[in-house]
Amino acid sequence: MRQSEELAPDKEMDSYLAALAPESDVETTASGRRFGNAQVLQLRLQLMANEQLRELAEMRQTSPTALAQEWVMQRLEWEARQNNLV
């Protein structure tokens, strides 16, 4: 097999993969990209805050990501109520 043939896109494989994962429900973990119907955001914390988040998450038997997400959702709900957006 020649090198140009090896690098050529496999249209059959692309079609098969597209059928398995339709574009209307694309999932990714790239920053700012869609993940199902959600958007992935990065959160940078100072080392001390990150450690505190990890400890609290461990005490609650959850992940730091899940705990941070829960807090953000609670705060957004609170903000919406305070600003009569609900």
Short mmCIF file of N, CA and C in Angstrom, two decimals:
data_model
loop_
_atom_site.label_atom_id
_atom_site.label_comp_id
_atom_site.label_asym_id
_atom_site.label_seq_id
_atom_site.Cartn_x
_atom_site.Cartn_y
_atom_site.Cartn_z
N MET A 1 0.84 -1.18 0.00
CA MET A 1 0.00 0.00 0.00
C MET A 1 0.88 1.24 0.00
N ARG A 2 0.57 2.20 -0.86
CA ARG A 2 1.35 3.42 -0.94
C ARG A 2 1.00 4.35 0.22
N GLN A 3 1.93 5.26 0.54
CA GLN A 3 1.75 6.18 1.66
C GLN A 3 0.52 7.07 1.44
N SER A 4 0.27 7.54 0.21
CA SER A 4 -0.88 8.40 -0.07
C SER A 4 -2.18 7.67 0.19
N GLU A 5 -2.21 6.36 -0.04
CA GLU A 5 -3.41 5.57 0.24
C GLU A 5 -3.63 5.41 1.74
N GLU A 6 -2.54 5.31 2.48
CA GLU A 6 -2.65 5.17 3.93
C GLU A 6 -3.21 6.43 4.58
N LEU A 7 -2.89 7.61 4.02
CA LEU A 7 -3.32 8.87 4.59
C LEU A 7 -4.69 9.32 4.08
N ALA A 8 -5.19 8.68 3.06
CA ALA A 8 -6.49 9.07 2.49
C ALA A 8 -7.59 8.77 3.50
N PRO A 9 -8.60 9.65 3.59
CA PRO A 9 -9.69 9.41 4.53
C PRO A 9 -10.49 8.17 4.14
N ASP A 10 -10.94 7.46 5.11
CA ASP A 10 -11.74 6.27 4.90
C ASP A 10 -13.21 6.71 4.95
N LYS A 11 -13.80 6.94 3.77
CA LYS A 11 -15.17 7.47 3.69
C LYS A 11 -16.18 6.51 4.28
N GLU A 12 -15.96 5.22 4.10
CA GLU A 12 -16.87 4.22 4.66
C GLU A 12 -16.85 4.29 6.19
N MET A 13 -15.66 4.40 6.77
CA MET A 13 -15.53 4.48 8.22
C MET A 13 -16.13 5.78 8.74
N ASP A 14 -15.88 6.89 8.05
CA ASP A 14 -16.46 8.18 8.45
C ASP A 14 -17.97 8.12 8.46
N SER A 15 -18.55 7.50 7.43
CA SER A 15 -20.00 7.37 7.32
C SER A 15 -20.55 6.51 8.46
N TYR A 16 -19.87 5.43 8.75
CA TYR A 16 -20.27 4.54 9.84
C TYR A 16 -20.24 5.25 11.19
N LEU A 17 -19.16 5.98 11.45
CA LEU A 17 -19.03 6.71 12.71
C LEU A 17 -20.06 7.84 12.81
N ALA A 18 -20.35 8.50 11.71
CA ALA A 18 -21.36 9.56 11.70
C ALA A 18 -22.73 8.99 12.03
N ALA A 19 -23.01 7.80 11.55
CA ALA A 19 -24.30 7.17 11.84
C ALA A 19 -24.41 6.80 13.31
N LEU A 20 -23.31 6.42 13.91
CA LEU A 20 -23.32 6.07 15.33
C LEU A 20 -23.46 7.29 16.23
N ALA A 21 -22.90 8.42 15.83
CA ALA A 21 -22.91 9.63 16.66
C ALA A 21 -23.40 10.80 15.81
N PRO A 22 -24.72 10.95 15.67
CA PRO A 22 -25.22 12.05 14.84
C PRO A 22 -24.78 13.40 15.38
N GLU A 23 -24.58 14.36 14.49
CA GLU A 23 -24.07 15.67 14.87
C GLU A 23 -25.00 16.43 15.79
N SER A 24 -26.27 16.08 15.85
CA SER A 24 -27.19 16.79 16.73
C SER A 24 -26.90 16.50 18.19
N ASP A 25 -26.10 15.47 18.47
CA ASP A 25 -25.78 15.13 19.85
C ASP A 25 -24.28 14.92 20.01
N VAL A 26 -23.49 15.82 19.46
CA VAL A 26 -22.04 15.71 19.54
C VAL A 26 -21.59 15.91 20.98
N GLU A 27 -20.70 15.03 21.45
CA GLU A 27 -20.15 15.15 22.79
C GLU A 27 -18.66 15.31 22.70
N THR A 28 -18.13 16.20 23.51
CA THR A 28 -16.69 16.44 23.52
C THR A 28 -16.31 17.03 24.87
N THR A 29 -15.05 16.98 25.18
CA THR A 29 -14.58 17.61 26.41
C THR A 29 -13.67 18.78 26.10
N ALA A 30 -13.59 19.18 24.85
CA ALA A 30 -12.78 20.34 24.51
C ALA A 30 -13.39 21.59 25.14
N SER A 31 -12.57 22.46 25.63
CA SER A 31 -13.04 23.66 26.31
C SER A 31 -13.95 24.49 25.41
N GLY A 32 -15.10 24.84 25.95
CA GLY A 32 -16.01 25.68 25.21
C GLY A 32 -16.82 24.96 24.15
N ARG A 33 -16.66 23.67 24.02
CA ARG A 33 -17.40 22.89 23.03
C ARG A 33 -18.62 22.27 23.67
N ARG A 34 -19.50 21.76 22.86
CA ARG A 34 -20.73 21.14 23.34
C ARG A 34 -20.47 19.74 23.88
N PHE A 35 -21.20 19.38 24.92
CA PHE A 35 -21.18 18.03 25.47
C PHE A 35 -22.63 17.66 25.68
N GLY A 36 -23.21 16.97 24.67
CA GLY A 36 -24.65 16.73 24.71
C GLY A 36 -25.33 18.08 24.55
N ASN A 37 -26.18 18.46 25.52
CA ASN A 37 -26.83 19.77 25.45
C ASN A 37 -26.21 20.75 26.43
N ALA A 38 -25.03 20.44 26.93
CA ALA A 38 -24.31 21.31 27.86
C ALA A 38 -23.05 21.85 27.20
N GLN A 39 -22.47 22.85 27.80
CA GLN A 39 -21.21 23.40 27.30
C GLN A 39 -20.14 23.19 28.35
N VAL A 40 -18.96 22.80 27.95
CA VAL A 40 -17.86 22.55 28.86
C VAL A 40 -17.10 23.85 29.09
N LEU A 41 -16.89 24.19 30.35
CA LEU A 41 -16.12 25.37 30.73
C LEU A 41 -14.96 24.94 31.62
N GLN A 42 -13.87 25.68 31.56
CA GLN A 42 -12.75 25.40 32.45
C GLN A 42 -12.85 26.33 33.65
N LEU A 43 -12.42 25.82 34.80
CA LEU A 43 -12.41 26.61 36.02
C LEU A 43 -11.01 26.53 36.61
N ARG A 44 -10.37 27.67 36.73
CA ARG A 44 -9.03 27.70 37.31
C ARG A 44 -9.14 28.23 38.73
N LEU A 45 -8.58 27.49 39.67
CA LEU A 45 -8.61 27.87 41.08
C LEU A 45 -7.19 27.99 41.61
N GLN A 46 -7.02 28.83 42.59
CA GLN A 46 -5.74 28.89 43.27
C GLN A 46 -5.49 27.55 43.95
N LEU A 47 -4.25 27.22 44.15
CA LEU A 47 -3.88 25.93 44.71
C LEU A 47 -4.60 25.64 46.02
N MET A 48 -4.68 26.63 46.90
CA MET A 48 -5.33 26.44 48.20
C MET A 48 -6.83 26.16 48.03
N ALA A 49 -7.48 26.89 47.13
CA ALA A 49 -8.91 26.69 46.89
C ALA A 49 -9.16 25.32 46.26
N ASN A 50 -8.28 24.92 45.36
CA ASN A 50 -8.41 23.62 44.73
C ASN A 50 -8.29 22.50 45.76
N GLU A 51 -7.36 22.62 46.65
CA GLU A 51 -7.17 21.62 47.71
C GLU A 51 -8.40 21.57 48.62
N GLN A 52 -8.93 22.73 48.95
CA GLN A 52 -10.12 22.79 49.81
C GLN A 52 -11.32 22.13 49.09
N LEU A 53 -11.47 22.40 47.81
CA LEU A 53 -12.55 21.78 47.04
C LEU A 53 -12.41 20.26 47.04
N ARG A 54 -11.19 19.78 46.85
CA ARG A 54 -10.95 18.33 46.85
C ARG A 54 -11.30 17.71 48.20
N GLU A 55 -10.91 18.37 49.28
CA GLU A 55 -11.20 17.85 50.62
C GLU A 55 -12.70 17.81 50.89
N LEU A 56 -13.39 18.88 50.53
CA LEU A 56 -14.85 18.93 50.73
C LEU A 56 -15.55 17.87 49.89
N ALA A 57 -15.12 17.71 48.66
CA ALA A 57 -15.71 16.70 47.79
C ALA A 57 -15.49 15.30 48.36
N GLU A 58 -14.30 15.05 48.87
CA GLU A 58 -14.01 13.74 49.46
C GLU A 58 -14.91 13.49 50.68
N MET A 59 -15.08 14.51 51.51
CA MET A 59 -15.95 14.37 52.69
C MET A 59 -17.39 14.07 52.28
N ARG A 60 -17.82 14.61 51.15
CA ARG A 60 -19.19 14.39 50.67
C ARG A 60 -19.29 13.20 49.72
N GLN A 61 -18.21 12.48 49.56
CA GLN A 61 -18.13 11.29 48.71
C GLN A 61 -18.58 11.59 47.28
N THR A 62 -18.03 12.65 46.72
CA THR A 62 -18.30 13.03 45.34
C THR A 62 -17.00 13.54 44.73
N SER A 63 -17.06 13.94 43.49
CA SER A 63 -15.86 14.46 42.84
C SER A 63 -15.83 15.98 42.97
N PRO A 64 -14.64 16.57 42.90
CA PRO A 64 -14.54 18.03 42.93
C PRO A 64 -15.34 18.68 41.79
N THR A 65 -15.34 18.06 40.64
CA THR A 65 -16.08 18.60 39.49
C THR A 65 -17.58 18.60 39.76
N ALA A 66 -18.08 17.50 40.29
CA ALA A 66 -19.52 17.40 40.58
C ALA A 66 -19.92 18.41 41.65
N LEU A 67 -19.08 18.59 42.66
CA LEU A 67 -19.37 19.54 43.72
C LEU A 67 -19.37 20.97 43.20
N ALA A 68 -18.38 21.31 42.40
CA ALA A 68 -18.31 22.66 41.82
C ALA A 68 -19.51 22.91 40.91
N GLN A 69 -19.89 21.92 40.13
CA GLN A 69 -21.05 22.06 39.25
C GLN A 69 -22.32 22.28 40.06
N GLU A 70 -22.48 21.52 41.12
CA GLU A 70 -23.65 21.67 41.99
C GLU A 70 -23.71 23.08 42.57
N TRP A 71 -22.58 23.59 43.04
CA TRP A 71 -22.54 24.94 43.61
C TRP A 71 -22.87 26.00 42.58
N VAL A 72 -22.34 25.86 41.37
CA VAL A 72 -22.61 26.84 40.32
C VAL A 72 -24.10 26.83 39.98
N MET A 73 -24.69 25.65 39.86
CA MET A 73 -26.11 25.57 39.53
C MET A 73 -26.97 26.17 40.65
N GLN A 74 -26.60 25.91 41.91
CA GLN A 74 -27.33 26.50 43.03
C GLN A 74 -27.22 28.03 43.00
N ARG A 75 -26.04 28.54 42.73
CA ARG A 75 -25.84 29.98 42.69
C ARG A 75 -26.60 30.63 41.54
N LEU A 76 -26.61 29.98 40.38
CA LEU A 76 -27.36 30.50 39.25
C LEU A 76 -28.85 30.56 39.55
N GLU A 77 -29.35 29.53 40.21
CA GLU A 77 -30.77 29.52 40.61
C GLU A 77 -31.05 30.65 41.59
N TRP A 78 -30.16 30.86 42.57
CA TRP A 78 -30.31 31.93 43.56
C TRP A 78 -30.28 33.29 42.88
N GLU A 79 -29.32 33.50 41.97
CA GLU A 79 -29.21 34.76 41.25
C GLU A 79 -30.47 35.03 40.43
N ALA A 80 -30.99 34.00 39.78
CA ALA A 80 -32.20 34.16 38.97
C ALA A 80 -33.38 34.59 39.85
N ARG A 81 -33.50 34.00 41.05
CA ARG A 81 -34.58 34.40 41.97
C ARG A 81 -34.39 35.83 42.45
N GLN A 82 -33.16 36.22 42.76
CA GLN A 82 -32.88 37.58 43.25
C GLN A 82 -33.19 38.63 42.18
N ASN A 83 -33.00 38.27 40.93
CA ASN A 83 -33.21 39.21 39.83
C ASN A 83 -34.53 38.99 39.10
N ASN A 84 -35.42 38.22 39.74
CA ASN A 84 -36.75 37.93 39.16
C ASN A 84 -36.66 37.39 37.74
N LEU A 85 -35.73 36.49 37.52
CA LEU A 85 -35.57 35.89 36.19
C LEU A 85 -36.26 34.55 36.08
N VAL A 86 -36.86 34.08 37.15
CA VAL A 86 -37.52 32.78 37.14
C VAL A 86 -38.99 32.95 36.97
#
